mmCIF file of C-alpha atoms in Angstrom:
data_model
loop_
_atom_site.group_PDB
_atom_site.id
_atom_site.type_symbol
_atom_site.label_atom_id
_atom_site.label_comp_id
_atom_site.label_asym_id
_atom_site.label_seq_id
_atom_site.Cartn_x
_atom_site.Cartn_y
_atom_site.Cartn_z
ATOM 1 C CA MET A 177 6.980 17.772 -4.152
ATOM 2 C CA ARG A 178 6.283 19.119 -0.666
ATOM 3 C CA ALA A 179 3.239 16.904 -0.167
ATOM 4 C CA SER A 180 5.059 13.962 -1.729
ATOM 5 C CA SER A 181 7.975 14.378 0.682
ATOM 6 C CA ALA A 182 5.700 13.679 3.653
ATOM 7 C CA LEU A 183 4.145 10.662 1.930
ATOM 8 C CA PHE A 184 7.646 9.372 1.140
ATOM 9 C CA ALA A 185 8.770 9.856 4.773
ATOM 10 C CA VAL A 186 5.828 8.003 6.343
ATOM 11 C CA ALA A 187 6.108 5.190 3.771
ATOM 12 C CA TRP A 188 9.791 4.853 4.718
ATOM 13 C CA GLY A 189 8.788 4.570 8.376
ATOM 14 C CA GLY A 190 6.037 2.099 7.585
ATOM 15 C CA ASN A 191 8.278 -0.382 5.761
ATOM 16 C CA GLU A 192 11.647 -0.027 7.516
ATOM 17 C CA PHE A 193 10.568 -2.782 9.913
ATOM 18 C CA THR A 194 9.768 -5.376 7.241
ATOM 19 C CA PRO A 195 13.244 -6.682 6.288
ATOM 20 C CA LEU A 196 14.185 -6.806 9.969
ATOM 21 C CA LEU A 197 11.781 -9.691 10.616
ATOM 22 C CA VAL A 198 14.708 -12.069 10.116
ATOM 23 C CA MET A 199 16.707 -10.105 12.695
ATOM 24 C CA TYR A 200 13.966 -10.268 15.319
ATOM 25 C CA ARG A 201 13.727 -14.012 14.822
ATOM 26 C CA SER A 202 17.474 -14.695 15.043
ATOM 27 C CA VAL A 203 18.666 -12.016 17.489
ATOM 28 C CA GLU A 204 15.676 -11.532 19.775
ATOM 29 C CA GLY A 205 14.304 -15.074 19.451
ATOM 30 C CA TYR A 206 10.711 -14.244 18.491
ATOM 31 C CA ASP A 207 8.885 -17.018 16.646
ATOM 32 C CA GLN A 208 7.541 -16.694 13.089
ATOM 33 C CA VAL A 209 3.916 -16.114 14.096
ATOM 34 C CA ALA A 210 4.993 -13.331 16.497
ATOM 35 C CA VAL A 211 7.047 -11.450 13.895
ATOM 36 C CA ASP A 212 4.305 -11.844 11.282
ATOM 37 C CA MET A 213 1.856 -10.490 13.870
ATOM 38 C CA LEU A 214 4.128 -7.459 14.313
ATOM 39 C CA LEU A 215 4.249 -7.023 10.534
ATOM 40 C CA ALA A 216 0.449 -6.939 10.373
ATOM 41 C CA SER A 217 -0.074 -4.976 13.597
ATOM 42 C CA TYR A 218 0.443 -1.616 11.986
ATOM 43 C CA VAL A 219 -2.751 -2.248 10.028
ATOM 44 C CA LEU A 220 -4.467 -1.567 13.388
ATOM 45 C CA GLY A 221 -3.141 1.979 13.098
ATOM 46 C CA ILE A 222 -3.534 2.333 9.351
ATOM 47 C CA VAL A 223 -7.216 1.484 9.007
ATOM 48 C CA PRO A 224 -8.619 3.913 11.664
ATOM 49 C CA ALA A 225 -6.306 6.666 10.416
ATOM 50 C CA LEU A 226 -7.462 6.037 6.865
ATOM 51 C CA LEU A 227 -11.180 5.861 7.588
ATOM 52 C CA ILE A 228 -11.260 8.860 9.956
ATOM 53 C CA GLY A 229 -8.358 10.956 8.648
ATOM 54 C CA GLY A 230 -9.497 10.897 5.020
ATOM 55 C CA PRO A 231 -13.048 12.212 5.573
ATOM 56 C CA LEU A 232 -11.798 14.584 8.292
ATOM 57 C CA SER A 233 -9.378 16.168 5.814
ATOM 58 C CA ASP A 234 -12.308 16.700 3.428
ATOM 59 C CA ARG A 235 -13.764 19.088 6.024
ATOM 60 C CA ARG A 236 -10.676 20.403 7.879
ATOM 61 C CA GLY A 237 -8.214 20.724 5.013
ATOM 62 C CA ARG A 238 -5.334 18.576 3.794
ATOM 63 C CA ARG A 239 -2.435 20.356 5.503
ATOM 64 C CA ALA A 240 -3.896 20.183 9.016
ATOM 65 C CA LEU A 241 -4.221 16.384 8.768
ATOM 66 C CA MET A 242 -0.970 15.780 6.900
ATOM 67 C CA ILE A 243 1.396 17.631 9.259
ATOM 68 C CA PRO A 244 0.882 15.126 12.137
ATOM 69 C CA ALA A 245 1.732 12.151 9.892
ATOM 70 C CA PRO A 246 5.566 12.510 9.936
ATOM 71 C CA VAL A 247 5.402 13.353 13.664
ATOM 72 C CA LEU A 248 3.566 10.083 14.373
ATOM 73 C CA ALA A 249 6.098 8.269 12.194
ATOM 74 C CA MET A 250 8.901 9.639 14.382
ATOM 75 C CA VAL A 251 7.120 8.437 17.544
ATOM 76 C CA GLY A 252 6.775 4.986 15.995
ATOM 77 C CA SER A 253 10.447 4.843 14.978
ATOM 78 C CA ILE A 254 11.590 5.890 18.465
ATOM 79 C CA MET A 255 9.515 3.152 20.106
ATOM 80 C CA LEU A 256 10.827 0.552 17.673
ATOM 81 C CA ALA A 257 14.407 1.711 18.274
ATOM 82 C CA VAL A 258 14.213 1.381 22.061
ATOM 83 C CA GLY A 259 11.846 -1.584 22.270
ATOM 84 C CA ALA A 260 13.669 -4.461 20.573
ATOM 85 C CA GLU A 261 13.464 -6.626 23.692
ATOM 86 C CA SER A 262 9.769 -5.946 24.325
ATOM 87 C CA LEU A 263 7.093 -7.424 22.094
ATOM 88 C CA LEU A 264 4.617 -4.892 23.500
ATOM 89 C CA MET A 265 6.854 -1.904 22.663
ATOM 90 C CA LEU A 266 7.388 -3.201 19.140
ATOM 91 C CA PHE A 267 3.640 -3.722 18.765
ATOM 92 C CA VAL A 268 2.797 -0.173 19.911
ATOM 93 C CA GLY A 269 5.584 1.288 17.764
ATOM 94 C CA ARG A 270 4.181 -0.488 14.737
ATOM 95 C CA VAL A 271 0.699 0.871 15.488
ATOM 96 C CA PHE A 272 2.104 4.434 15.569
ATOM 97 C CA SER A 273 3.847 3.789 12.258
ATOM 98 C CA GLY A 274 0.490 2.627 10.933
ATOM 99 C CA LEU A 275 -1.304 5.746 12.147
ATOM 100 C CA ALA A 276 1.271 7.869 10.325
ATOM 101 C CA LEU A 277 1.027 5.855 7.137
ATOM 102 C CA GLY A 278 -2.782 5.791 7.208
ATOM 103 C CA LEU A 279 -2.946 9.586 7.423
ATOM 104 C CA GLY A 280 -0.268 9.920 4.757
ATOM 105 C CA MET A 281 -1.975 7.579 2.326
ATOM 106 C CA ALA A 282 -5.524 8.927 2.625
ATOM 107 C CA VAL A 283 -4.706 12.620 2.946
ATOM 108 C CA GLY A 284 -1.437 12.725 0.979
ATOM 109 C CA THR A 285 -2.809 10.826 -2.028
ATOM 110 C CA SER A 286 -5.844 13.138 -2.205
ATOM 111 C CA TRP A 287 -3.681 16.228 -1.752
ATOM 112 C CA ILE A 288 -1.299 15.174 -4.521
ATOM 113 C CA LYS A 289 -4.311 14.563 -6.785
ATOM 114 C CA GLU A 290 -5.589 18.105 -6.149
ATOM 115 C CA LEU A 291 -2.118 19.648 -6.524
ATOM 116 C CA SER A 292 -1.881 17.950 -9.925
ATOM 117 C CA GLU A 293 -4.808 20.007 -11.218
ATOM 118 C CA ARG A 294 -5.198 23.651 -12.145
ATOM 119 C CA PRO A 295 -4.263 26.198 -10.857
ATOM 120 C CA HIS A 296 -1.353 24.313 -9.239
ATOM 121 C CA GLU A 297 -0.452 22.305 -12.342
ATOM 122 C CA GLU A 298 -0.047 24.122 -15.662
ATOM 123 C CA HIS A 299 -0.665 21.058 -17.837
ATOM 124 C CA PRO A 300 -2.709 18.546 -15.779
ATOM 125 C CA GLU A 301 -3.456 16.476 -18.877
ATOM 126 C CA ARG A 302 0.243 15.560 -19.106
ATOM 127 C CA VAL A 303 0.550 14.095 -15.624
ATOM 128 C CA SER A 304 -1.005 11.253 -13.638
ATOM 129 C CA ALA A 305 -1.889 12.179 -10.077
ATOM 130 C CA ALA A 306 -2.373 8.514 -9.170
ATOM 131 C CA ARG A 307 1.098 7.665 -10.455
ATOM 132 C CA ARG A 308 2.694 10.583 -8.566
ATOM 133 C CA ALA A 309 1.137 9.357 -5.319
ATOM 134 C CA SER A 310 1.888 5.674 -5.880
ATOM 135 C CA LEU A 311 5.494 6.373 -6.919
ATOM 136 C CA SER A 312 6.066 8.471 -3.771
ATOM 137 C CA LEU A 313 4.631 5.674 -1.675
ATOM 138 C CA THR A 314 6.548 2.898 -3.423
ATOM 139 C CA ALA A 315 9.855 4.795 -3.328
ATOM 140 C CA GLY A 316 9.492 5.267 0.433
ATOM 141 C CA PHE A 317 8.597 1.613 0.948
ATOM 142 C CA ALA A 318 11.541 0.386 -1.158
ATOM 143 C CA LEU A 319 14.287 2.686 0.125
ATOM 144 C CA GLY A 320 13.138 2.445 3.747
ATOM 145 C CA ALA A 321 13.388 -1.327 3.634
ATOM 146 C CA ALA A 322 16.677 -1.446 1.726
ATOM 147 C CA VAL A 323 18.499 1.071 3.930
ATOM 148 C CA ALA A 324 17.187 -0.475 7.161
ATOM 149 C CA ALA A 325 18.304 -3.939 6.065
ATOM 150 C CA ALA A 326 21.783 -2.747 5.077
ATOM 151 C CA LEU A 327 22.283 -0.953 8.406
ATOM 152 C CA ALA A 328 20.941 -3.878 10.447
ATOM 153 C CA GLN A 329 23.218 -6.332 8.619
ATOM 154 C CA PHE A 330 26.471 -4.384 8.386
ATOM 155 C CA ALA A 331 26.368 -1.449 10.859
ATOM 156 C CA PRO A 332 26.564 -1.397 14.669
ATOM 157 C CA LEU A 333 23.478 -0.953 16.859
ATOM 158 C CA GLN A 334 21.477 -3.108 14.466
ATOM 159 C CA THR A 335 18.204 -2.807 16.384
ATOM 160 C CA VAL A 336 18.492 0.991 16.747
ATOM 161 C CA LEU A 337 20.289 2.632 13.833
ATOM 162 C CA PRO A 338 17.819 1.620 11.064
ATOM 163 C CA TYR A 339 15.090 3.633 12.774
ATOM 164 C CA VAL A 340 17.222 6.730 13.370
ATOM 165 C CA ILE A 341 17.328 7.384 9.622
ATOM 166 C CA ASN A 342 13.555 7.812 9.546
ATOM 167 C CA LEU A 343 13.823 10.527 12.205
ATOM 168 C CA VAL A 344 16.305 12.400 10.019
ATOM 169 C CA ILE A 345 13.912 12.184 7.051
ATOM 170 C CA CYS A 346 10.731 13.103 8.918
ATOM 171 C CA VAL A 347 11.983 16.398 10.417
ATOM 172 C CA PRO A 348 12.442 18.188 7.065
ATOM 173 C CA ALA A 349 9.253 16.530 5.763
ATOM 174 C CA VAL A 350 7.243 18.272 8.504
ATOM 175 C CA LEU A 351 8.778 21.635 7.568
ATOM 176 C CA LEU A 352 8.235 21.086 3.847
ATOM 177 C CA VAL A 353 4.609 20.030 4.144
ATOM 178 C CA MET A 354 3.819 23.114 6.230
ATOM 179 C CA GLY A 355 4.593 25.233 3.159
ATOM 180 C CA ALA A 356 2.525 23.252 0.656
ATOM 181 C CA PRO A 357 -0.544 25.012 -0.809
ATOM 182 C CA GLU A 358 -3.863 24.128 0.797
ATOM 183 C CA THR A 359 -6.325 22.710 -1.746
ATOM 184 C CA ARG A 360 -9.253 22.004 0.554
ATOM 185 C CA PRO A 361 -10.072 24.973 2.822
ATOM 186 C CA ALA A 362 -11.738 24.127 6.130
ATOM 187 C CA ALA A 363 -15.533 24.053 5.961
ATOM 188 C CA GLN A 364 -17.163 27.093 7.554
ATOM 189 C CA ASN A 365 -20.162 25.276 9.032
ATOM 190 C CA PRO A 366 -19.300 21.582 9.027
ATOM 191 C CA GLY A 367 -22.020 19.142 9.934
ATOM 192 C CA PRO A 368 -21.571 16.134 12.223
ATOM 193 C CA LEU A 369 -18.404 14.140 11.538
ATOM 194 C CA LEU A 370 -20.495 10.968 11.395
ATOM 195 C CA THR A 371 -22.174 12.378 8.292
ATOM 196 C CA ASP A 372 -18.792 12.888 6.630
ATOM 197 C CA LEU A 373 -17.787 9.319 7.403
ATOM 198 C CA LYS A 374 -20.529 8.177 5.028
ATOM 199 C CA ILE A 375 -18.987 7.901 1.575
ATOM 200 C CA PRO A 376 -21.632 7.684 -1.174
ATOM 201 C CA ALA A 377 -19.073 6.858 -3.870
ATOM 202 C CA ALA A 378 -18.105 3.696 -1.972
ATOM 203 C CA ARG A 379 -21.518 2.222 -2.785
ATOM 204 C CA GLN A 380 -20.872 2.182 -6.514
ATOM 205 C CA HIS A 381 -21.055 -1.167 -8.287
ATOM 206 C CA ARG A 382 -17.742 -0.559 -10.067
ATOM 207 C CA PHE A 383 -15.868 -0.028 -6.818
ATOM 208 C CA TRP A 384 -16.961 -3.316 -5.222
ATOM 209 C CA PHE A 385 -17.006 -5.538 -8.304
ATOM 210 C CA VAL A 386 -14.045 -4.144 -10.279
ATOM 211 C CA VAL A 387 -11.704 -2.310 -7.896
ATOM 212 C CA ALA A 388 -12.176 -4.126 -4.565
ATOM 213 C CA PRO A 389 -11.419 -7.688 -5.812
ATOM 214 C CA SER A 390 -7.930 -6.561 -6.866
ATOM 215 C CA ALA A 391 -7.202 -4.415 -3.808
ATOM 216 C CA PRO A 392 -6.040 -7.053 -1.246
ATOM 217 C CA TRP A 393 -3.550 -8.363 -3.801
ATOM 218 C CA VAL A 394 -1.638 -5.064 -3.731
ATOM 219 C CA PHE A 395 -0.059 -5.806 -0.366
ATOM 220 C CA GLY A 396 -0.775 -9.522 -0.589
ATOM 221 C CA CYS A 397 1.838 -9.585 -3.366
ATOM 222 C CA ALA A 398 4.195 -7.262 -1.515
ATOM 223 C CA ALA A 399 3.998 -9.220 1.742
ATOM 224 C CA SER A 400 4.561 -12.507 -0.084
ATOM 225 C CA ALA A 401 7.633 -11.079 -1.813
ATOM 226 C CA TYR A 402 9.385 -9.501 1.146
ATOM 227 C CA ALA A 403 8.001 -11.274 4.221
ATOM 228 C CA ILE A 404 7.141 -14.881 3.367
ATOM 229 C CA LEU A 405 9.843 -15.782 0.828
ATOM 230 C CA PRO A 406 12.779 -14.326 2.848
ATOM 231 C CA ALA A 407 11.611 -16.298 5.893
ATOM 232 C CA LEU A 408 11.482 -19.502 3.843
ATOM 233 C CA THR A 409 14.993 -18.955 2.443
ATOM 234 C CA ALA A 410 16.599 -17.835 5.730
ATOM 235 C CA ASP A 411 18.360 -21.177 6.259
ATOM 236 C CA VAL A 412 19.597 -21.262 2.660
ATOM 237 C CA VAL A 413 21.046 -17.739 2.813
ATOM 238 C CA GLY A 414 22.458 -18.199 6.316
ATOM 239 C CA PRO A 415 22.626 -15.821 9.294
ATOM 240 C CA SER A 416 25.527 -13.811 7.868
ATOM 241 C CA TYR A 417 23.409 -12.329 5.077
ATOM 242 C CA GLY A 418 19.821 -13.126 6.065
ATOM 243 C CA ILE A 419 18.809 -9.531 6.872
ATOM 244 C CA ALA A 420 20.576 -8.116 3.808
ATOM 245 C CA PHE A 421 18.874 -10.680 1.569
ATOM 246 C CA SER A 422 15.499 -9.731 3.038
ATOM 247 C CA GLY A 423 16.265 -6.108 2.195
ATOM 248 C CA LEU A 424 17.292 -7.135 -1.316
ATOM 249 C CA MET A 425 13.958 -8.910 -1.741
ATOM 250 C CA CYS A 426 12.143 -5.721 -0.706
ATOM 251 C CA LEU A 427 14.225 -3.667 -3.114
ATOM 252 C CA VAL A 428 13.696 -6.052 -6.040
ATOM 253 C CA GLY A 429 9.954 -6.427 -5.485
ATOM 254 C CA LEU A 430 9.174 -2.786 -4.797
ATOM 255 C CA GLY A 431 11.715 -1.605 -7.370
ATOM 256 C CA CYS A 432 9.904 -3.601 -10.069
ATOM 257 C CA GLY A 433 6.629 -2.235 -8.716
ATOM 258 C CA PHE A 434 8.024 1.295 -9.056
ATOM 259 C CA VAL A 435 9.351 0.814 -12.598
ATOM 260 C CA ILE A 436 6.212 -0.817 -14.007
ATOM 261 C CA GLN A 437 3.710 1.764 -12.762
ATOM 262 C CA PRO A 438 3.927 3.977 -15.885
ATOM 263 C CA LEU A 439 2.569 0.974 -17.825
ATOM 264 C CA GLY A 440 -0.587 1.207 -15.714
ATOM 265 C CA LYS A 441 -1.112 4.750 -16.977
ATOM 266 C CA ARG A 442 -0.624 3.704 -20.605
ATOM 267 C CA LEU A 443 -3.031 0.781 -20.280
ATOM 268 C CA ASP A 444 -5.683 2.805 -18.476
ATOM 269 C CA ARG A 445 -8.860 3.700 -20.365
ATOM 270 C CA ASP A 446 -11.985 5.268 -18.928
ATOM 271 C CA GLY A 447 -14.545 2.492 -18.429
ATOM 272 C CA SER A 448 -12.107 -0.331 -19.213
ATOM 273 C CA ILE A 449 -10.615 -2.804 -16.733
ATOM 274 C CA ARG A 450 -7.576 -3.486 -18.920
ATOM 275 C CA SER A 451 -5.009 -1.983 -16.569
ATOM 276 C CA LEU A 452 -6.368 -3.773 -13.490
ATOM 277 C CA ALA A 453 -6.758 -7.032 -15.434
ATOM 278 C CA VAL A 454 -3.112 -6.976 -16.529
ATOM 279 C CA GLY A 455 -2.164 -6.356 -12.900
ATOM 280 C CA MET A 456 -4.170 -9.379 -11.778
ATOM 281 C CA VAL A 457 -2.546 -11.546 -14.464
ATOM 282 C CA ALA A 458 0.818 -10.501 -12.989
ATOM 283 C CA VAL A 459 -0.500 -11.485 -9.528
ATOM 284 C CA ILE A 460 -1.495 -14.945 -10.777
ATOM 285 C CA LEU A 461 1.885 -15.434 -12.472
ATOM 286 C CA GLY A 462 3.606 -14.268 -9.279
ATOM 287 C CA MET A 463 1.682 -16.767 -7.167
ATOM 288 C CA LEU A 464 2.544 -19.579 -9.579
ATOM 289 C CA ALA A 465 6.200 -18.526 -9.508
ATOM 290 C CA ALA A 466 6.015 -18.554 -5.687
ATOM 291 C CA VAL A 467 4.916 -22.197 -5.864
ATOM 292 C CA LEU A 468 8.184 -23.033 -7.621
ATOM 293 C CA ALA A 469 10.233 -20.711 -5.407
ATOM 294 C CA SER A 470 8.905 -22.171 -2.155
ATOM 295 C CA ALA A 471 9.359 -25.722 -3.440
ATOM 296 C CA THR A 472 12.968 -25.310 -4.645
ATOM 297 C CA LEU A 473 14.230 -22.414 -2.433
ATOM 298 C CA ASN A 474 16.551 -21.567 -5.317
ATOM 299 C CA ILE A 475 17.843 -18.021 -4.791
ATOM 300 C CA ALA A 476 17.545 -17.023 -8.468
ATOM 301 C CA VAL A 477 13.963 -18.314 -8.643
ATOM 302 C CA VAL A 478 13.090 -16.549 -5.392
ATOM 303 C CA LEU A 479 14.431 -13.227 -6.707
ATOM 304 C CA LEU A 480 12.576 -13.631 -10.008
ATOM 305 C CA THR A 481 9.390 -14.404 -8.084
ATOM 306 C CA SER A 482 9.852 -11.253 -6.030
ATOM 307 C CA ALA A 483 10.162 -9.258 -9.260
ATOM 308 C CA ILE A 484 6.939 -10.730 -10.714
ATOM 309 C CA LEU A 485 5.028 -10.175 -7.470
ATOM 310 C CA GLY A 486 6.360 -6.611 -7.404
ATOM 311 C CA CYS A 487 4.954 -6.021 -10.891
ATOM 312 C CA GLY A 488 1.563 -7.266 -9.686
ATOM 313 C CA TYR A 489 1.777 -4.926 -6.686
ATOM 314 C CA GLY A 490 2.717 -1.885 -8.785
ATOM 315 C CA LEU A 491 0.103 -2.370 -11.507
ATOM 316 C CA CYS A 492 -2.743 -3.120 -9.090
ATOM 317 C CA LEU A 493 -1.849 -0.143 -6.879
ATOM 318 C CA VAL A 494 -1.624 2.518 -9.581
ATOM 319 C CA SER A 495 -4.605 1.108 -11.518
ATOM 320 C CA GLY A 496 -6.726 0.950 -8.366
ATOM 321 C CA LEU A 497 -5.890 4.553 -7.488
ATOM 322 C CA GLN A 498 -6.744 5.656 -11.033
ATOM 323 C CA GLU A 499 -10.142 4.013 -10.692
ATOM 324 C CA VAL A 500 -10.751 5.554 -7.263
ATOM 325 C CA GLN A 501 -9.893 9.043 -8.483
ATOM 326 C CA ARG A 502 -12.235 8.540 -11.420
ATOM 327 C CA ILE A 503 -15.131 7.274 -9.284
ATOM 328 C CA ALA A 504 -14.832 9.735 -6.382
ATOM 329 C CA ARG A 505 -16.497 13.124 -6.162
ATOM 330 C CA PRO A 506 -14.507 16.132 -4.875
ATOM 331 C CA ASP A 507 -16.324 15.918 -1.518
ATOM 332 C CA ASP A 508 -15.383 12.294 -0.844
ATOM 333 C CA LEU A 509 -12.072 11.847 -2.676
ATOM 334 C CA ALA A 510 -10.090 11.330 0.540
ATOM 335 C CA GLY A 511 -12.851 9.156 1.985
ATOM 336 C CA LEU A 512 -12.993 6.773 -0.980
ATOM 337 C CA THR A 513 -9.183 6.696 -1.141
ATOM 338 C CA ALA A 514 -9.228 5.665 2.528
ATOM 339 C CA VAL A 515 -11.708 2.854 1.868
ATOM 340 C CA TYR A 516 -9.593 1.603 -1.032
ATOM 341 C CA TYR A 517 -6.363 1.576 0.972
ATOM 342 C CA SER A 518 -8.134 -0.155 3.871
ATOM 343 C CA VAL A 519 -9.092 -3.007 1.547
ATOM 344 C CA THR A 520 -5.538 -3.191 0.133
ATOM 345 C CA TYR A 521 -4.111 -3.672 3.614
ATOM 346 C CA LEU A 522 -6.084 -6.845 4.157
ATOM 347 C CA GLY A 523 -3.224 -8.380 2.179
ATOM 348 C CA PHE A 524 -0.811 -7.697 5.019
ATOM 349 C CA PHE A 525 -2.463 -10.420 7.078
ATOM 350 C CA VAL A 526 -1.448 -13.015 4.486
ATOM 351 C CA PRO A 527 1.960 -13.892 6.074
ATOM 352 C CA MET A 528 0.432 -14.359 9.529
ATOM 353 C CA VAL A 529 -2.426 -16.497 8.203
ATOM 354 C CA LEU A 530 -0.081 -18.660 6.126
ATOM 355 C CA ALA A 531 2.284 -19.084 9.096
ATOM 356 C CA LEU A 532 -0.657 -20.282 11.202
ATOM 357 C CA VAL A 533 -1.895 -22.829 8.651
ATOM 358 C CA SER A 534 1.504 -23.911 7.312
ATOM 359 C CA SER A 535 1.530 -26.790 9.814
ATOM 360 C CA LEU A 536 -1.469 -28.258 7.995
ATOM 361 C CA THR A 537 -0.057 -28.079 4.478
ATOM 362 C CA SER A 538 3.016 -26.891 2.557
ATOM 363 C CA TYR A 539 3.769 -23.398 1.263
ATOM 364 C CA PRO A 540 3.748 -24.541 -2.394
ATOM 365 C CA TRP A 541 0.145 -25.692 -1.944
ATOM 366 C CA LEU A 542 -0.722 -22.431 -0.163
ATOM 367 C CA PHE A 543 0.692 -20.343 -3.009
ATOM 368 C CA CYS A 544 -1.117 -22.571 -5.510
ATOM 369 C CA SER A 545 -4.343 -21.811 -3.641
ATOM 370 C CA GLY A 546 -3.433 -18.131 -3.845
ATOM 371 C CA ALA A 547 -3.172 -18.356 -7.639
ATOM 372 C CA VAL A 548 -6.626 -19.975 -7.815
ATOM 373 C CA ILE A 549 -8.168 -17.304 -5.560
ATOM 374 C CA ALA A 550 -6.534 -14.527 -7.626
ATOM 375 C CA ALA A 551 -7.983 -16.072 -10.797
ATOM 376 C CA LEU A 552 -11.434 -16.124 -9.170
ATOM 377 C CA CYS A 553 -11.030 -12.436 -8.240
ATOM 378 C CA LEU A 554 -10.180 -11.656 -11.868
ATOM 379 C CA GLY A 555 -13.335 -13.551 -12.889
ATOM 380 C CA VAL A 556 -15.407 -11.391 -10.515
ATOM 381 C CA MET A 557 -13.878 -8.263 -12.082
ATOM 382 C CA VAL A 558 -14.729 -9.428 -15.607
ATOM 383 C CA TYR A 559 -18.275 -10.268 -14.487
ATOM 384 C CA GLY A 560 -18.575 -6.872 -12.782
ATOM 385 C CA ARG A 561 -17.460 -5.066 -15.909
ATOM 386 C CA ARG A 562 -19.873 -7.004 -18.144
ATOM 387 C CA HIS A 563 -22.731 -6.384 -15.709
ATOM 388 C CA GLU A 564 -21.867 -2.674 -15.773
ATOM 389 C CA VAL A 565 -21.898 -2.616 -19.580
ATOM 390 C CA ARG A 566 -25.297 -4.372 -19.672
ATOM 391 C CA ASP A 567 -26.695 -1.778 -17.254
ATOM 392 C CA LEU A 568 -25.395 1.073 -19.410
ATOM 393 C CA ASP A 569 -26.843 -0.539 -22.546
ATOM 394 C CA ALA A 570 -30.194 -0.947 -20.799
ATOM 395 C CA VAL A 571 -30.188 2.710 -19.751
ATOM 396 C CA ALA A 572 -29.304 3.766 -23.306
ATOM 397 C CA ALA A 573 -32.056 1.556 -24.753
ATOM 398 C CA GLY A 574 -34.552 2.983 -22.284
ATOM 399 C CA GLY A 575 -33.566 6.508 -23.323
ATOM 400 C CA VAL A 576 -34.167 5.659 -26.986
ATOM 401 C CA VAL A 577 -37.587 4.138 -26.252
ATOM 402 C CA GLY A 578 -38.526 7.147 -24.145
ATOM 403 C CA ARG A 579 -37.679 9.548 -26.937
#
């Protein structure tokens, strides 16, 4: 719970900005490409923090790398609170939020995995470390967005108050995480850091042909649900409730992602791709629903689409983490987790890319293309799994001949 509290706090800080995109367009006058750029800009903080922080925690310990995460989240929230009129301040604030979230995801997910094993967990066979981490993350994403949207829509100081809440959450998170048990003592004679940045498990066939094709759809689904669709329906909802509706979309999408994650655990089987495949089917259905939602802009259809996309997000996230924790060795658990999350965050560039090309075609056609690409990714996963099975059969046959 102590480690999860920090992951929850940085996830809150990472997603509190998302439903406020409508506000920055209407109040501050930023155009759609600019606000989508701000949405994606925190990936510039996330990816370096993931790729360096994860392996660094494998050699320096989890606590030492996790304590700075809520502190960086507070710095990001302060800059966002005071920088509403400056695109540069908002950009830098988002990067700090990304640094915090990157550390939290790589280090916190690995730490929660290790705290879910003996001697810290009495019955590790009864729990899912991947689900504990993904639920902490999703809860922070969902509540951070919902509370920020409600405050920005109905409370005073709409560009400031939503970020103050994250400061209140991060202070106790720092204190709590300081008391969490260390599971990865610092190495006595660590070699060069560059050596630790090499992650042997990331070269595995299963990671690139089964896990990686589904990874960008984690946040590709989420960003479609709570960034693209609210922007498309802004005129239908009207300025009086635009921010609140954006927050509702976040809550519906991420709430469904939260609720469906236990299904990923039940579907999961060692060596199977069933859990990930079901997640990708949900992604395809979500993209097809988004075709209808963007064509009709019917509020009920838009909300239903957000729910389906949220299910795709939740299943792909928890299933991907289960695969990563199965593939990784103890020495590169945080490193492989970092690589996985880095690939998932490619999906956050989807809104910006679609905004740039939307002048060439319509959003229904773009979402239709998304469904086709998701189906192709599922095909790659099926091929990867079959190729893996053939390799195992060949090895087994070779063993029989040798004997």
